[in-house]
Coordinates of C-alpha atoms and ligand atoms in Angstrom, one line a residue:
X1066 CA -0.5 -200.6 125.9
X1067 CA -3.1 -201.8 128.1
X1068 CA -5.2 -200.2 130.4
X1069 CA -4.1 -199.4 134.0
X1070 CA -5.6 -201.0 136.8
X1071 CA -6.3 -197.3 138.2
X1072 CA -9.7 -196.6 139.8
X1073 CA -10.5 -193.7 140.3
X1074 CA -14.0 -194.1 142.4
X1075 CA -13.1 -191.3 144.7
X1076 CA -14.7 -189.0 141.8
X1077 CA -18.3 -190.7 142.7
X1078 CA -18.3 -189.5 146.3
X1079 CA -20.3 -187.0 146.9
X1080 CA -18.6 -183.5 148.3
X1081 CA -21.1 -182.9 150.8
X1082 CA -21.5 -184.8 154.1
X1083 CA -24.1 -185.7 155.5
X1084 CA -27.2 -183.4 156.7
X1085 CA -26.3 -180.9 159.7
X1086 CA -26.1 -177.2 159.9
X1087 CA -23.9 -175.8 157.2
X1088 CA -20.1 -175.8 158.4
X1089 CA -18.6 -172.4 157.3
X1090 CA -15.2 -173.5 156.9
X1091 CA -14.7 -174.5 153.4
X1092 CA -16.9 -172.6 151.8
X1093 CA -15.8 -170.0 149.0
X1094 CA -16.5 -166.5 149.2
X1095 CA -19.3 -167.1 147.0
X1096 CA -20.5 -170.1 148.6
X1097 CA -20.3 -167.9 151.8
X1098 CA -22.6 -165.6 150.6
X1099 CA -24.3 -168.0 148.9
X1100 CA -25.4 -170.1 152.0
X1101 CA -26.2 -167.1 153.9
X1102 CA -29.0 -165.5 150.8
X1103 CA -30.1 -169.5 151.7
X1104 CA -30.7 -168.3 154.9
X1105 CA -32.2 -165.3 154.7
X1106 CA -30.0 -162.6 154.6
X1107 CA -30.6 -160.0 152.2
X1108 CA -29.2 -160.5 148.6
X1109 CA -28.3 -156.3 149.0
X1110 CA -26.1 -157.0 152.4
X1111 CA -24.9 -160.9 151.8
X1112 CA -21.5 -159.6 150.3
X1113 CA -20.6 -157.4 153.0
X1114 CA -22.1 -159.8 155.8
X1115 CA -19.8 -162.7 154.1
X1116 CA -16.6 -160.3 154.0
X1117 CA -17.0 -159.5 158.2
X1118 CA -17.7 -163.3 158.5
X1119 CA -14.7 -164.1 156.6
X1120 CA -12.7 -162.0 158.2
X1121 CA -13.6 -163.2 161.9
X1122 CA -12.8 -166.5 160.7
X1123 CA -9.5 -166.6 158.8
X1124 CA -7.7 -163.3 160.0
X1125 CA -8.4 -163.6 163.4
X1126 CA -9.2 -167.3 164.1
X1127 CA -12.5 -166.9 165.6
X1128 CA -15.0 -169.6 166.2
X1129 CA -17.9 -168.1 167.8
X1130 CA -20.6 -166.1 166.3
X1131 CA -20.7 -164.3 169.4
X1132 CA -17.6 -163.0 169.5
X1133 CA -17.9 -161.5 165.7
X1134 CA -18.7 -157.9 167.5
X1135 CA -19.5 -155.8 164.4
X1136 CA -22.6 -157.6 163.8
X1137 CA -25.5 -157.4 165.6
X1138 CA -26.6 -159.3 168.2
X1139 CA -29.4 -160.6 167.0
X1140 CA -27.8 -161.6 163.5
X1141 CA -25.3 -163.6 165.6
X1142 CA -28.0 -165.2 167.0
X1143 CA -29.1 -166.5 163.9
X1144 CA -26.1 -167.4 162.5
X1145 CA -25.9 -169.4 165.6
X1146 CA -28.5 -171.0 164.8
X1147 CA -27.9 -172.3 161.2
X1148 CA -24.6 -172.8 161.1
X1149 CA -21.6 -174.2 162.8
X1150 CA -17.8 -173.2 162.3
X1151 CA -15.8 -176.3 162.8
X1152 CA -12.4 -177.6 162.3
X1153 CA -11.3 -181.3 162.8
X1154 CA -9.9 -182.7 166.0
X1155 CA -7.0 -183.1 167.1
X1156 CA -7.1 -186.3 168.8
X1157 CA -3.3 -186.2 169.8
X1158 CA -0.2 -184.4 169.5
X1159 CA 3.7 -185.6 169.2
X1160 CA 6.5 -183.3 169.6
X1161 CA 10.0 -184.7 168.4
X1162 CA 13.4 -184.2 169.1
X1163 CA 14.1 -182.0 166.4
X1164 CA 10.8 -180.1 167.4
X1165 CA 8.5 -181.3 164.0
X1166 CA 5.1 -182.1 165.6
X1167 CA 2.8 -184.2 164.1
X1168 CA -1.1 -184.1 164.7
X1169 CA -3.6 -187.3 164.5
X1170 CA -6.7 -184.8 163.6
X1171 CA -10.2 -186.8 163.7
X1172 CA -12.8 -185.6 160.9
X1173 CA -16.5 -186.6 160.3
X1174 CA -17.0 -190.4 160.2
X1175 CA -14.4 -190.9 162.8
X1176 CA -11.7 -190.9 160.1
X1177 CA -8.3 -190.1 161.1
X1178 CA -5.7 -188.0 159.0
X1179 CA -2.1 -186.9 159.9
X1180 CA -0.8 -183.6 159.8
X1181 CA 3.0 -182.8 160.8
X1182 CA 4.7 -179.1 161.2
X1183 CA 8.6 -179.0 160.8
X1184 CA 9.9 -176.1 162.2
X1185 CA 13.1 -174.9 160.3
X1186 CA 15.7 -171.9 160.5
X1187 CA 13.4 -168.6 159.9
X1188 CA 10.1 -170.7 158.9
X1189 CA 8.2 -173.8 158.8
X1190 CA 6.4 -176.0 157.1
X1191 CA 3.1 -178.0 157.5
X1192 CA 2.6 -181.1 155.9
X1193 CA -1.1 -181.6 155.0
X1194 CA -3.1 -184.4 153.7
X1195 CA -5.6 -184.7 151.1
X1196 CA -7.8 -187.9 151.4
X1197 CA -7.9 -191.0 154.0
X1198 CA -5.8 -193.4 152.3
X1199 CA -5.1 -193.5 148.6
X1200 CA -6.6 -194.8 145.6
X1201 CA -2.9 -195.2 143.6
X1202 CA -0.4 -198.5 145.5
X1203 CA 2.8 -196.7 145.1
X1204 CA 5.1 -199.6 146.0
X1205 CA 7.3 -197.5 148.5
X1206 CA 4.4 -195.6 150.0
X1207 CA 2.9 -196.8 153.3
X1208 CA -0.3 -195.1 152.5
X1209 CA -0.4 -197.0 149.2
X1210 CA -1.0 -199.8 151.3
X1211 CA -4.3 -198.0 152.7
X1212 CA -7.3 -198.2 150.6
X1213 CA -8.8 -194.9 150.0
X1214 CA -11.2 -193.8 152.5
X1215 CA -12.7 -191.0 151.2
X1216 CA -11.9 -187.0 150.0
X1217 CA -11.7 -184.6 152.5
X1218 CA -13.8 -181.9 152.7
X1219 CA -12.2 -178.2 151.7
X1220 CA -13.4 -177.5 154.9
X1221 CA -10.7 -180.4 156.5
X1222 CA -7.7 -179.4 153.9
X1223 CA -8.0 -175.8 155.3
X1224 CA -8.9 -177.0 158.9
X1225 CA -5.6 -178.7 158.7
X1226 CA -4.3 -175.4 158.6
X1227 CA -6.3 -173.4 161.4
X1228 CA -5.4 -175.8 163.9
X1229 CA -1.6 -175.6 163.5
X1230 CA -2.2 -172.4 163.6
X1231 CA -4.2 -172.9 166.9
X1232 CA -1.2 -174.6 168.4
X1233 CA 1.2 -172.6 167.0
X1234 CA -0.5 -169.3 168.7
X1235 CA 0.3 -167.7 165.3
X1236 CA -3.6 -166.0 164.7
X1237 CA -2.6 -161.9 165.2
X1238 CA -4.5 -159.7 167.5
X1239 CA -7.5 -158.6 166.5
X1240 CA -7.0 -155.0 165.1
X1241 CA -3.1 -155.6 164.6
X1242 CA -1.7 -155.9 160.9
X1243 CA -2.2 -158.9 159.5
X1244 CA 1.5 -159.6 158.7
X1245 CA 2.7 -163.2 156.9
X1246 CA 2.4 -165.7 159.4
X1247 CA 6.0 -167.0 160.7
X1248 CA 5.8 -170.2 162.2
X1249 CA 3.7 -171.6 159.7
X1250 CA 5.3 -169.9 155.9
X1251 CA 5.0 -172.5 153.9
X1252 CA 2.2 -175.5 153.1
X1253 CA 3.4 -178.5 151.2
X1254 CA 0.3 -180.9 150.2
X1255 CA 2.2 -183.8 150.7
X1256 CA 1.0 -185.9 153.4
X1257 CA -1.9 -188.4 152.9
X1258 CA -3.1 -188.8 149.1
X1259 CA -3.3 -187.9 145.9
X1260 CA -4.2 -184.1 145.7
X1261 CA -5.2 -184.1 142.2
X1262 CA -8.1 -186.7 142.3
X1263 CA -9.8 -184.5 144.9
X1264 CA -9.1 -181.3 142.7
X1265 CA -11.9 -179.2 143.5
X1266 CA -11.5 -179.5 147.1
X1267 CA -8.4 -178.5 147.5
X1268 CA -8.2 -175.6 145.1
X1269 CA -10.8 -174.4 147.3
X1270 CA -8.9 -174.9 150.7
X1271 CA -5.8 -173.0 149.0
X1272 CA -7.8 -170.4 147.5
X1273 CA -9.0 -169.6 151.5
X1274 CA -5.7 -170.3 152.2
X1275 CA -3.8 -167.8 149.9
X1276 CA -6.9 -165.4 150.3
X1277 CA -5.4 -161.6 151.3
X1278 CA -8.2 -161.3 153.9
X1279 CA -7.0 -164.2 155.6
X1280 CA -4.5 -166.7 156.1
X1281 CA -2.7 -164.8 153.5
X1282 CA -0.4 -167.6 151.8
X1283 CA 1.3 -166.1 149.5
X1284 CA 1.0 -168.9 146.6
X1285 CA 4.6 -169.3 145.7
X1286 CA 4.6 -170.8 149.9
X1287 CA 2.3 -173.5 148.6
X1288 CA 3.5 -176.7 146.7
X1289 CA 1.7 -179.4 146.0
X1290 CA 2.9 -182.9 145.3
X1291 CA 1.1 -185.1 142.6
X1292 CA 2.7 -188.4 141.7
X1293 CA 1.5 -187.1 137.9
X1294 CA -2.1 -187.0 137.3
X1295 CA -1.3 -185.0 134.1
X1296 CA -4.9 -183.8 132.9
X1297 CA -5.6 -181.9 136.5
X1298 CA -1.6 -180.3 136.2
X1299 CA -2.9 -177.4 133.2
X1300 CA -6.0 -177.3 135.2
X1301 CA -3.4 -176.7 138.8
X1302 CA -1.4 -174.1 136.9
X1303 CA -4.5 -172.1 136.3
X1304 CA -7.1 -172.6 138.9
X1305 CA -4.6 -172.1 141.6
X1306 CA -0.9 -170.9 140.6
X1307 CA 0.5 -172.9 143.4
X1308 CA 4.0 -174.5 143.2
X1309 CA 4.1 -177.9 141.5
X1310 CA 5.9 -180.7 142.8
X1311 CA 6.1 -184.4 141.0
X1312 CA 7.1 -187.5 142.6
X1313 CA 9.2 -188.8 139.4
X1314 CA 11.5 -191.6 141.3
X1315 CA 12.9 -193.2 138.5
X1316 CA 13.7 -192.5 134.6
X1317 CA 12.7 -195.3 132.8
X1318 CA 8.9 -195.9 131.9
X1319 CA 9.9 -199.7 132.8
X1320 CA 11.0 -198.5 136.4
X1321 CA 8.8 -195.8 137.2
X1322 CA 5.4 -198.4 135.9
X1323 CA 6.4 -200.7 138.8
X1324 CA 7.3 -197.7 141.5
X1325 CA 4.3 -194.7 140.4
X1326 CA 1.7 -197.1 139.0
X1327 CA -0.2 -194.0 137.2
X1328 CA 2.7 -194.3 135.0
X1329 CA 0.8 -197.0 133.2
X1330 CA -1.4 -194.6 132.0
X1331 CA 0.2 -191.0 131.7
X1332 CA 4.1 -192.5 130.9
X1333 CA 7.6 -190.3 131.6
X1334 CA 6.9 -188.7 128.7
X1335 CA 3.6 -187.5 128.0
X1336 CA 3.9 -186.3 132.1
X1337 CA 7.3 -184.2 131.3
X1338 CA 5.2 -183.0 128.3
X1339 CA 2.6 -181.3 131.0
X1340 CA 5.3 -180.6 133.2
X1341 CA 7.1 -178.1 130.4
X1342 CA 4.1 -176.0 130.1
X1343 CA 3.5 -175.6 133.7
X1344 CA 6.1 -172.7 134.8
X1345 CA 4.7 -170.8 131.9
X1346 CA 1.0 -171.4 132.8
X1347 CA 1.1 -170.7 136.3
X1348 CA 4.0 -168.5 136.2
X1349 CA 5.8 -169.8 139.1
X1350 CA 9.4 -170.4 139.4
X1351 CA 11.1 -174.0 139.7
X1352 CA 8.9 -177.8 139.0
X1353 CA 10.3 -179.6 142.2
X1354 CA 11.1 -183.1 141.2
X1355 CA 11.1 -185.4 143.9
X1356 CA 12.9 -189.1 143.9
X1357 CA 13.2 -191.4 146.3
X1358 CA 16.5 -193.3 146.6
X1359 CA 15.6 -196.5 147.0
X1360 CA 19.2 -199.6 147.1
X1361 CA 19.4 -200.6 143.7
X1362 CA 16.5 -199.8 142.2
X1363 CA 17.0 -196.8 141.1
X1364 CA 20.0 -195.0 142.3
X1365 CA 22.7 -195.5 139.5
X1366 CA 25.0 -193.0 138.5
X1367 CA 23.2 -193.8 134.6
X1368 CA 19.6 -192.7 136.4
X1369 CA 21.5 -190.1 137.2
X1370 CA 22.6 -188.9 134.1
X1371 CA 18.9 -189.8 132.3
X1372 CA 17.2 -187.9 134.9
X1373 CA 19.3 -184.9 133.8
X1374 CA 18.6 -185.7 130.3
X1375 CA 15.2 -186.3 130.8
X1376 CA 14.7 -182.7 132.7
X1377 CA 16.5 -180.3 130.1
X1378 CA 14.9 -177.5 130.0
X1379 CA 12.5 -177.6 132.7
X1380 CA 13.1 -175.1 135.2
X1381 CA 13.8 -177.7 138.0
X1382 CA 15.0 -178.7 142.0
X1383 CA 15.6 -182.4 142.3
X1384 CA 14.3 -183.4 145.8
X1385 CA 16.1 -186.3 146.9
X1386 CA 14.6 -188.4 149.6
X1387 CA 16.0 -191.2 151.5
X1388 CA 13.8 -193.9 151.5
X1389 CA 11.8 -193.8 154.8
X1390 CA 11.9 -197.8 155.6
X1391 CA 8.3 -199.1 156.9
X1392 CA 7.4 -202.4 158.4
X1393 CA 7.4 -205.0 155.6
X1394 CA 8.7 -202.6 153.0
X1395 CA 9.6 -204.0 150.1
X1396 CA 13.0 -202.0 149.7
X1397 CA 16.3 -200.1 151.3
X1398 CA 17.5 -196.7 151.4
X1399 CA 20.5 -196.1 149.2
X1400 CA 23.6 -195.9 150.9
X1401 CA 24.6 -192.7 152.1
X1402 CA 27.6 -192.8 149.7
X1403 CA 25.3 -193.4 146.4
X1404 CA 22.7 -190.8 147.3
X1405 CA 25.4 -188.3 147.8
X1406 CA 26.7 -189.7 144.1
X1407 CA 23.6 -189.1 142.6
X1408 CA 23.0 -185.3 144.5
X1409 CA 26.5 -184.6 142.6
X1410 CA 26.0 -185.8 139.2
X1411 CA 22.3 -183.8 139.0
X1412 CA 24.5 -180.7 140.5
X1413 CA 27.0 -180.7 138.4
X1414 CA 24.2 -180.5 135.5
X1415 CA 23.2 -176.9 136.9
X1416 CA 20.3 -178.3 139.0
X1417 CA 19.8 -178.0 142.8
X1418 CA 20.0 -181.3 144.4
X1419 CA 19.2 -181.1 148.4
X1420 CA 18.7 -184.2 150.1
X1421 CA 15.5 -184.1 152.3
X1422 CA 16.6 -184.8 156.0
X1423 CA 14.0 -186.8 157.6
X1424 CA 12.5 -185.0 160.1
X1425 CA 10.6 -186.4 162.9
X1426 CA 11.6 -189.8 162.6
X1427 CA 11.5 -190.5 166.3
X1428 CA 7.6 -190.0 166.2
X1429 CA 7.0 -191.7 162.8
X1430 CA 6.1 -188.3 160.8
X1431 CA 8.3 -188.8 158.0
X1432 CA 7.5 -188.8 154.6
X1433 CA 5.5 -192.1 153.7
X1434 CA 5.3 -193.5 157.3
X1435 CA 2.6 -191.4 158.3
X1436 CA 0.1 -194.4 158.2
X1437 CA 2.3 -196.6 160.5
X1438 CA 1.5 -193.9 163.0
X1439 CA -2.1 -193.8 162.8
X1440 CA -2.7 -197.8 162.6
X1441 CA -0.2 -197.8 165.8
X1442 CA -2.9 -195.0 167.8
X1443 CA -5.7 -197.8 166.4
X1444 CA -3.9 -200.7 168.1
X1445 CA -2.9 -199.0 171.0
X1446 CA -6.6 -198.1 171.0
X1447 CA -8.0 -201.9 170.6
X1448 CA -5.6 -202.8 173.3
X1449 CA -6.8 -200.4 175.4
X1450 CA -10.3 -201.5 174.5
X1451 CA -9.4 -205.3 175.2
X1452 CA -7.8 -204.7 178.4
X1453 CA -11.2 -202.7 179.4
X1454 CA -13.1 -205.7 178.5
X1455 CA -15.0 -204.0 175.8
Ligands
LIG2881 N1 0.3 -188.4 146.6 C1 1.2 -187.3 146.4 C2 1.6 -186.6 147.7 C3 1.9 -187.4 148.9 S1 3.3 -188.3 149.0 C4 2.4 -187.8 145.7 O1 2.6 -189.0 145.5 O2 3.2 -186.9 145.2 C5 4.6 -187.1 149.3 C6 6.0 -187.6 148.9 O3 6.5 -188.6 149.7 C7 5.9 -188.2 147.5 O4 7.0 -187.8 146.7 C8 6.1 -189.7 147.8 O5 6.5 -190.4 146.6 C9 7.0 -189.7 148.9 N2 7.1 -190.9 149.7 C10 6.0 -191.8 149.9 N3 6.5 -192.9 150.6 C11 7.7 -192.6 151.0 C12 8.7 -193.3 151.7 N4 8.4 -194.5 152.3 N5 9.9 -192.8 151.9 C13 10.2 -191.6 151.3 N6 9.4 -190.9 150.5 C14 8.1 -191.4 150.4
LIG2882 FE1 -0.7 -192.2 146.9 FE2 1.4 -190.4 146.8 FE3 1.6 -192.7 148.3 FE4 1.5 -192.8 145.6 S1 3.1 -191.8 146.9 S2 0.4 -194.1 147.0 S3 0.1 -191.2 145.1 S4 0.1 -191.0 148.6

């Protein structure tokens, strides 16, 4: 078979940005304690200083040293002065009919990520991206079309969540019980790119994220999406335990080369191989397999049946997603009629079959049109910069 045209240069950028004072928000507990022995705070006190620290920032939401009131004054001071707490932007804020609201959040380098919250019956969901753009061209995806820009930080995975959580209202009272958030239950890393090719990162952001003196995720709340980057799925299983879900999309290696491109190099088989072993690793419950339903591509009642096939004995939930349609696409959503079809036939195997109702459609924040959005803020932007003249 040969090689597939997969680059992978995100790997050769470096995880630190560029020189500034040291941004706490990202860091590890050790790496919090770590940067604060850096700075002179004795080796003896660091892990205590790094729990209060911790605790100000991801239990109660606070930014400023100064309001951190169990530690002296004049150690605020100095935390003040070498170091920043900082979360990314958020630039602009849409609010659909069905109440999902989507964020354009600015990070470092003026970059621009999109991070939507769908409120639904007794929780919600936020949607969080991984990287600017994408190094895989899924053929359906939007972003595909968007060369990768870079990782984000651990810092900006978890940011993404403090500032939903800023608009949300949702951090408790300081000195209250710190009980599982509401609004925002659940975290699905499935907006912009590939969470596996910036692995470390994001382990890190979950691990603050599901951290009990904190944000307090619990991680069966957390699922992240990989369109099958099989070496980092053990490595998912047991570096973070979160829920695992795989855009699969088609049952035949033929199809699912020309839809997942990565299927060129870990094929339907060696990927179901990983997929087997990851309930057990990570002891979590169901692999979530999502498909798109895109008109006659691949939306038979025989994918249907092969998918079953293909899934037997996996503990599974088959996501079905109506295409989202984008300008230029180069496909339809299945009719009604056929996705419905296809929902029965993987029912009737013994397999949940929901069919993901686009949320948010109205402000462009459904799945795979969330870089339509962003490049429409940009244009909107270079108008308003023509019209000014500049
Ligand atoms: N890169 C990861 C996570 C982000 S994509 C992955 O591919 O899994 C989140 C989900 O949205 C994936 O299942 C993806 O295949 C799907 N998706 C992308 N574009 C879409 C579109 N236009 N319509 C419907 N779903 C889409
Ligand atoms: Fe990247 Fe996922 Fe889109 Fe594929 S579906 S191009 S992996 S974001």
């Amino acid at each position: 078979m040969a090689a597939a045209p997969i680059t992978q240069d995100v790997m050769t950028i470096p995880r630190k940005l560029p020189e500034g004072p040291t941004n706490l928000i990202g860091l590890t507990r050790d790496g919090l304690r770590s940067a604060l022995i850096a700075k002179g705070t004795p080796e003896k006190q660091a892990k205590m200083r790094a729990g209060q620290i911790w605790q100000w920032m991801y239990q109660w939401g606070v930014r400023d040293f100064d309001g951190m009131t169990n530690l002296s004054k004049a150690f605020r001071a100095q935390l003040a002065a070498d170091f920043v707490i900082e979360i990314p932007e958020v630039v602009s804020k849409q609010v659909s009919k069905d109440g999902t609201r989507k964020y354009l959040v600015r990070i470092a380098g003026g970059h621009e990520v999109e991070v939507v919250y769908i409120p639904e019956e007794g929780r919600g969901t936020l949607c969080i991206s991984s990287q600017v753009g994408c190094t895989l061209t899924c053929s359906f995806c939007h972003t595909g079309t968007q060369k990768l820009v870079r990782n984000l930080t651990a810092g900006e995975i978890v940011g993404q969540i403090m500032l939903a959580r800023d608009d949300l209202g949702e951090w408790p009272e300081q000195g209250a019980p710190n009980v599982e958030a509401r609004l925002l239950s659940n975290i699905v890393l499935m907006g912009m790119g590939e969470p596996l090719y910036n692995f470390e990162n994001v382990r890190d952001a979950m691990k603050i994220a599901m951290d009990p003196e904190g944000i307090q995720l619990s991680r069966r709340r957390i699922t992240l999406s990989t369109s099958g980057v099989v070496p980092e799925i053990a490595r998912t299983a047991e570096e973070i335990g979160c829920l695992l879900a795989v855009s699969f999309h088609a049952t035949t290696d033929e199809v699912r080369d020309s839809l997942v491109p990565i299927n060129k190099r870990w094929n339907i088989e060696t990927l179901l191989d990983a997929l087997r072993a990851y309930p057990r690793v990570s002891n979590s419950e169901r692999i979530t397999f999502e498909y798109v339903m895109l008109d006659g591509v691949n939306d038979s009642k025989e994918d249907a049946h092969r998918l079953v096939k293909l899934i037997e004995g996996i503990p599974a939930k088959v996501n079905l997603i109506p295409f989202n349609e984008w300008p230029g696409a180069p496909y339809k959503r299945s009719s009604g009629n056929r996705i419905h079809a296809f929902a029965d036939i993987i029912h009737a195997a013994g397999y949940s079959s929901p069919i993901r109702r686009p949320r948010g459609e109205d402000i462009l924040a459904a799945c795979g049109q969330l870089k339509s959005a962003t490049e429409r803020a940009r244009k909107s932007r270079k108008q308003i910069d023509a019209e000014a003249g500049l």
